[in-house]
mmCIF file of C-alpha atoms in Angstrom:
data_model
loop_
_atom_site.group_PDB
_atom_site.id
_atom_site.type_symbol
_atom_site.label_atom_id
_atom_site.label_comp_id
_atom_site.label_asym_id
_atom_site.label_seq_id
_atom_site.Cartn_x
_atom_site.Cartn_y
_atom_site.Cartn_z
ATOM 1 C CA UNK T 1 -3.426 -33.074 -15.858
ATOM 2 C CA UNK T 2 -3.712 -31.966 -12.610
ATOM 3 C CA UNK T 3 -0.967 -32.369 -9.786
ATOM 4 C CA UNK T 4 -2.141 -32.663 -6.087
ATOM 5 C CA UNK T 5 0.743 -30.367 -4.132
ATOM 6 C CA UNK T 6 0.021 -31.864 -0.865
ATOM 7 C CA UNK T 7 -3.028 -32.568 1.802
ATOM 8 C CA UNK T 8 -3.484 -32.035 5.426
ATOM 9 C CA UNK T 9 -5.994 -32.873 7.939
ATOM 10 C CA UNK T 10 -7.800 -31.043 10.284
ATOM 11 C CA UNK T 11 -10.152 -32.692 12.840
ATOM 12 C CA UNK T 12 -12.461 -30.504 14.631
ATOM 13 C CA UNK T 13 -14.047 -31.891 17.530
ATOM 14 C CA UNK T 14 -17.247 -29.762 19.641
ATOM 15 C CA UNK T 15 -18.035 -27.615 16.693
ATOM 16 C CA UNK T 16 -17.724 -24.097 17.670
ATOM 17 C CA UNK T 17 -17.240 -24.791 21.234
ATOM 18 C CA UNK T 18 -14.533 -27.191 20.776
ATOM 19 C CA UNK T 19 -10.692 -27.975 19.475
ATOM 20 C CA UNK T 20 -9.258 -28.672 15.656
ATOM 21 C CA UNK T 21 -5.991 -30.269 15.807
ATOM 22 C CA UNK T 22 -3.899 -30.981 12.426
ATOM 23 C CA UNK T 23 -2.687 -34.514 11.873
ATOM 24 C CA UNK T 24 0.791 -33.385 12.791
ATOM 25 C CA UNK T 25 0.038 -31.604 16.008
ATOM 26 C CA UNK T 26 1.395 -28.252 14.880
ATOM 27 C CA UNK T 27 -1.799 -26.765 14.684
ATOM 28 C CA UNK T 28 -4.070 -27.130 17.370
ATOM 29 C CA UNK T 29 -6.459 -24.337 18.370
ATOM 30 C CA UNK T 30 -9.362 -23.981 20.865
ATOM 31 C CA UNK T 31 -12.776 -22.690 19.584
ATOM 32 C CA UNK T 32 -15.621 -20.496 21.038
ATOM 33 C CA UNK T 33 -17.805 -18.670 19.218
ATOM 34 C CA UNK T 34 -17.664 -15.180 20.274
ATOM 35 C CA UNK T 35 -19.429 -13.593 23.133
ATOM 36 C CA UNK T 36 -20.118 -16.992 24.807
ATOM 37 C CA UNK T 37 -19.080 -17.928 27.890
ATOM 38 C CA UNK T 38 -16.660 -20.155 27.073
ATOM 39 C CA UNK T 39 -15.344 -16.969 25.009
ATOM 40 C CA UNK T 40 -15.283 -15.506 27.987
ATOM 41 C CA UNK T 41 -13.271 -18.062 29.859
ATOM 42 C CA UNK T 42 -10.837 -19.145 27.300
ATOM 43 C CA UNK T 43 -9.611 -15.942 25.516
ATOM 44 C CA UNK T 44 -6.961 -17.078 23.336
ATOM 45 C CA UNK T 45 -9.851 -19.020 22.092
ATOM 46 C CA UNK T 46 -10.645 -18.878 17.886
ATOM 47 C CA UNK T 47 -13.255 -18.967 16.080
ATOM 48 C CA UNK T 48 -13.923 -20.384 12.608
ATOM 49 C CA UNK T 49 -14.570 -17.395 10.960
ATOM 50 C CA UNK T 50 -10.795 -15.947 11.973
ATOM 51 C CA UNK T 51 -9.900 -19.395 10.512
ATOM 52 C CA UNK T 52 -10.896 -18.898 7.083
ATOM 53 C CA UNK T 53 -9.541 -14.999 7.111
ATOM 54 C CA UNK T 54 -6.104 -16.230 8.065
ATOM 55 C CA UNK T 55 -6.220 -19.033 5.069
ATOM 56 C CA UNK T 56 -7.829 -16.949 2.646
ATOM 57 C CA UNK T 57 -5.536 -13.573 3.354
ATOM 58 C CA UNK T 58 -2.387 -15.708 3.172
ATOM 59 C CA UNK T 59 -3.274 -17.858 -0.038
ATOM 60 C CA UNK T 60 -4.507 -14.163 -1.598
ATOM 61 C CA UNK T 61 -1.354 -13.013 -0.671
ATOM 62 C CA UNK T 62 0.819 -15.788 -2.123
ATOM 63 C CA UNK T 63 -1.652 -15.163 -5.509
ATOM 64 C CA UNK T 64 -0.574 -11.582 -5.408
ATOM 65 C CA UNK T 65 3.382 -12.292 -5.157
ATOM 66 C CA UNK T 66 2.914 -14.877 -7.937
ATOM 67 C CA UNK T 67 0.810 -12.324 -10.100
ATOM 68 C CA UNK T 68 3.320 -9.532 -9.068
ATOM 69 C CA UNK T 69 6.412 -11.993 -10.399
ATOM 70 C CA UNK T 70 4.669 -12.612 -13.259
ATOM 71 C CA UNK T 71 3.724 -9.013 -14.328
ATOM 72 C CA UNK T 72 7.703 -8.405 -13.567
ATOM 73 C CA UNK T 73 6.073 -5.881 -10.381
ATOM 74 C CA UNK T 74 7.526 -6.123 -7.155
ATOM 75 C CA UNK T 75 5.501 -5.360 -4.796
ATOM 76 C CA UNK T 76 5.407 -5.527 -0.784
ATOM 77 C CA UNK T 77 2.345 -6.264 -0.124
ATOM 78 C CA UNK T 78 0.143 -7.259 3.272
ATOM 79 C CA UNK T 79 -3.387 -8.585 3.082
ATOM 80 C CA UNK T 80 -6.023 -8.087 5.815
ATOM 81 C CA UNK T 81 -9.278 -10.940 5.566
ATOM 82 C CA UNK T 82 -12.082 -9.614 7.345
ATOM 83 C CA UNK T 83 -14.823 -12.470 7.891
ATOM 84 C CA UNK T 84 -18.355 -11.488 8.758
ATOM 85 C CA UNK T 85 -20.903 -14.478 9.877
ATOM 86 C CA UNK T 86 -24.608 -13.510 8.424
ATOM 87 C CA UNK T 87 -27.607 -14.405 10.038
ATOM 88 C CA UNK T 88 -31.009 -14.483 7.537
ATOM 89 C CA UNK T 89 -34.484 -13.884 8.279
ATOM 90 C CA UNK T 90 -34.997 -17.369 8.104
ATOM 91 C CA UNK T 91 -31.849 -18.013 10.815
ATOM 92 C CA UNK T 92 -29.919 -19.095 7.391
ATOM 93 C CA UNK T 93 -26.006 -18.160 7.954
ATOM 94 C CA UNK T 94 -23.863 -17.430 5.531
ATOM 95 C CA UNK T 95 -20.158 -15.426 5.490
ATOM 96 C CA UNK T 96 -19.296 -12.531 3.515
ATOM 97 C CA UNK T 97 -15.541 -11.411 3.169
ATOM 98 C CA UNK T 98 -13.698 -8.230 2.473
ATOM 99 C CA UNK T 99 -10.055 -8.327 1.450
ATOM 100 C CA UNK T 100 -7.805 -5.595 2.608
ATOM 101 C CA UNK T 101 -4.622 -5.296 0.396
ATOM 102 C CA UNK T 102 -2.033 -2.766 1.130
ATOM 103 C CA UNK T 103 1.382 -2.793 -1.249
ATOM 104 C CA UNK T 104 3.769 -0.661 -1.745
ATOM 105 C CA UNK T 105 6.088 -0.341 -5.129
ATOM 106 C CA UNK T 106 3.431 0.629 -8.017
ATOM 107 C CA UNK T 107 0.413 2.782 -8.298
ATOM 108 C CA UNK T 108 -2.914 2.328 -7.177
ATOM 109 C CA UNK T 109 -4.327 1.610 -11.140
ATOM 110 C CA UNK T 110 -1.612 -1.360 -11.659
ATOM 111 C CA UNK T 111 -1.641 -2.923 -7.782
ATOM 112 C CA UNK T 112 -5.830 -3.077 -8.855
ATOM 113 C CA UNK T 113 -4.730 -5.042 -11.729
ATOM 114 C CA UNK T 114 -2.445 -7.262 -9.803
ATOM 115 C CA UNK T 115 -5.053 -7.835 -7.419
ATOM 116 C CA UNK T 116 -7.955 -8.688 -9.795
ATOM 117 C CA UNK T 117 -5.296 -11.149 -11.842
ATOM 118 C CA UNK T 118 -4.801 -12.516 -8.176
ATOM 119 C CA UNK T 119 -8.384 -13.022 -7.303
ATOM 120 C CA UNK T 120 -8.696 -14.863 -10.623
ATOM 121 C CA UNK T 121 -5.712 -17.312 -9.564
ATOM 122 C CA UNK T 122 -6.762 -17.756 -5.512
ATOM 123 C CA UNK T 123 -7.654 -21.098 -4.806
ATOM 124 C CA UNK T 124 -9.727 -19.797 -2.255
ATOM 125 C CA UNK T 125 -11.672 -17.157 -4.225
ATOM 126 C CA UNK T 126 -11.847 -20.050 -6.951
ATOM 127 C CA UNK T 127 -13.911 -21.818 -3.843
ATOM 128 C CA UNK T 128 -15.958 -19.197 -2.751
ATOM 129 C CA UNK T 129 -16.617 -17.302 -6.258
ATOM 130 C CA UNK T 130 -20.458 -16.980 -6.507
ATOM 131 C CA UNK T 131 -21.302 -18.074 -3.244
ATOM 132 C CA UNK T 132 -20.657 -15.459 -0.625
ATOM 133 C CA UNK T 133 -20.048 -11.988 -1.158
ATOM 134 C CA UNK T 134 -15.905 -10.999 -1.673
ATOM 135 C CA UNK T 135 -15.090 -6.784 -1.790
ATOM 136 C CA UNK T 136 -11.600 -6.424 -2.164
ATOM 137 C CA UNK T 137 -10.416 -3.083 -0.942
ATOM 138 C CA UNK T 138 -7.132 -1.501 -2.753
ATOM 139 C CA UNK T 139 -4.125 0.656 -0.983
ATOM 140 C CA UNK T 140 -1.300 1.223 -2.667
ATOM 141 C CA UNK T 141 1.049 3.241 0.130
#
């Protein structure tokens, strides 16, 4: 049986010229998409696509430390999300995502392990497998 963790709330309010504000205040982030004006005006401004590559490089991450305890492999480890927003011919958009893992404390053939066992257990590769593109890029310092 499956066991909900917890839920949280995010409401979003102008789209990608707007605000999303959690439902306890802590998070709450302007939004331009960039190379706008309102870009322009409001720097510290995000976008949705930095969004998703800050939740999907820190829930990777947490995979990988799980995966590493499990495989009795400590690593330090650091992963980079890089979100690109696609346009189609037919002005279709889509996202495609390259994971940047860096770790030190094993070799390059068993931290490629680690992170393949970790992109099998990442909620949010679970959610995007088969629907956008996901490289994962591997450097063990």
């Amino acid at each position: 049986m499956t066991k909900k963790l917890f839920t949280t709330s995010v409401t979003v309010n102008g789209g990608r010229e707007g605000t999303a504000v959690s439902e306890d205040g802590k998070f709450n982030v302007v939004i331009a998409m960039p190379g706008t004006q309102r870009a322009k005006e409001i720097p510290e401004a995000s976008n949705p696509e930095q969004l998703f590559a800050a939740g999907y490089a820190a829930c990777f991450d947490s995979a990988l430390q799980s995966v590493s305890r499990i495989e009795k492999t400590p690593i330090e480890s650091q992963v980079t999300g890089h979100v690109s927003l696609l346009m189609g011919e037919n002005h279709d958009y889509s996202l495609q995502v390259k994971l940047e893992v860096k770790a030190s404390g094993t070799d390059k053939d068993k931290l490629e392990n680690l992170v393949h066992k970790a992109h099998e257990m990442c909620p949010y590769s679970k959610a995007v497998r088969g629907n956008i593109e996901v490289e994962l890029e591997v450097i063990a310092e």
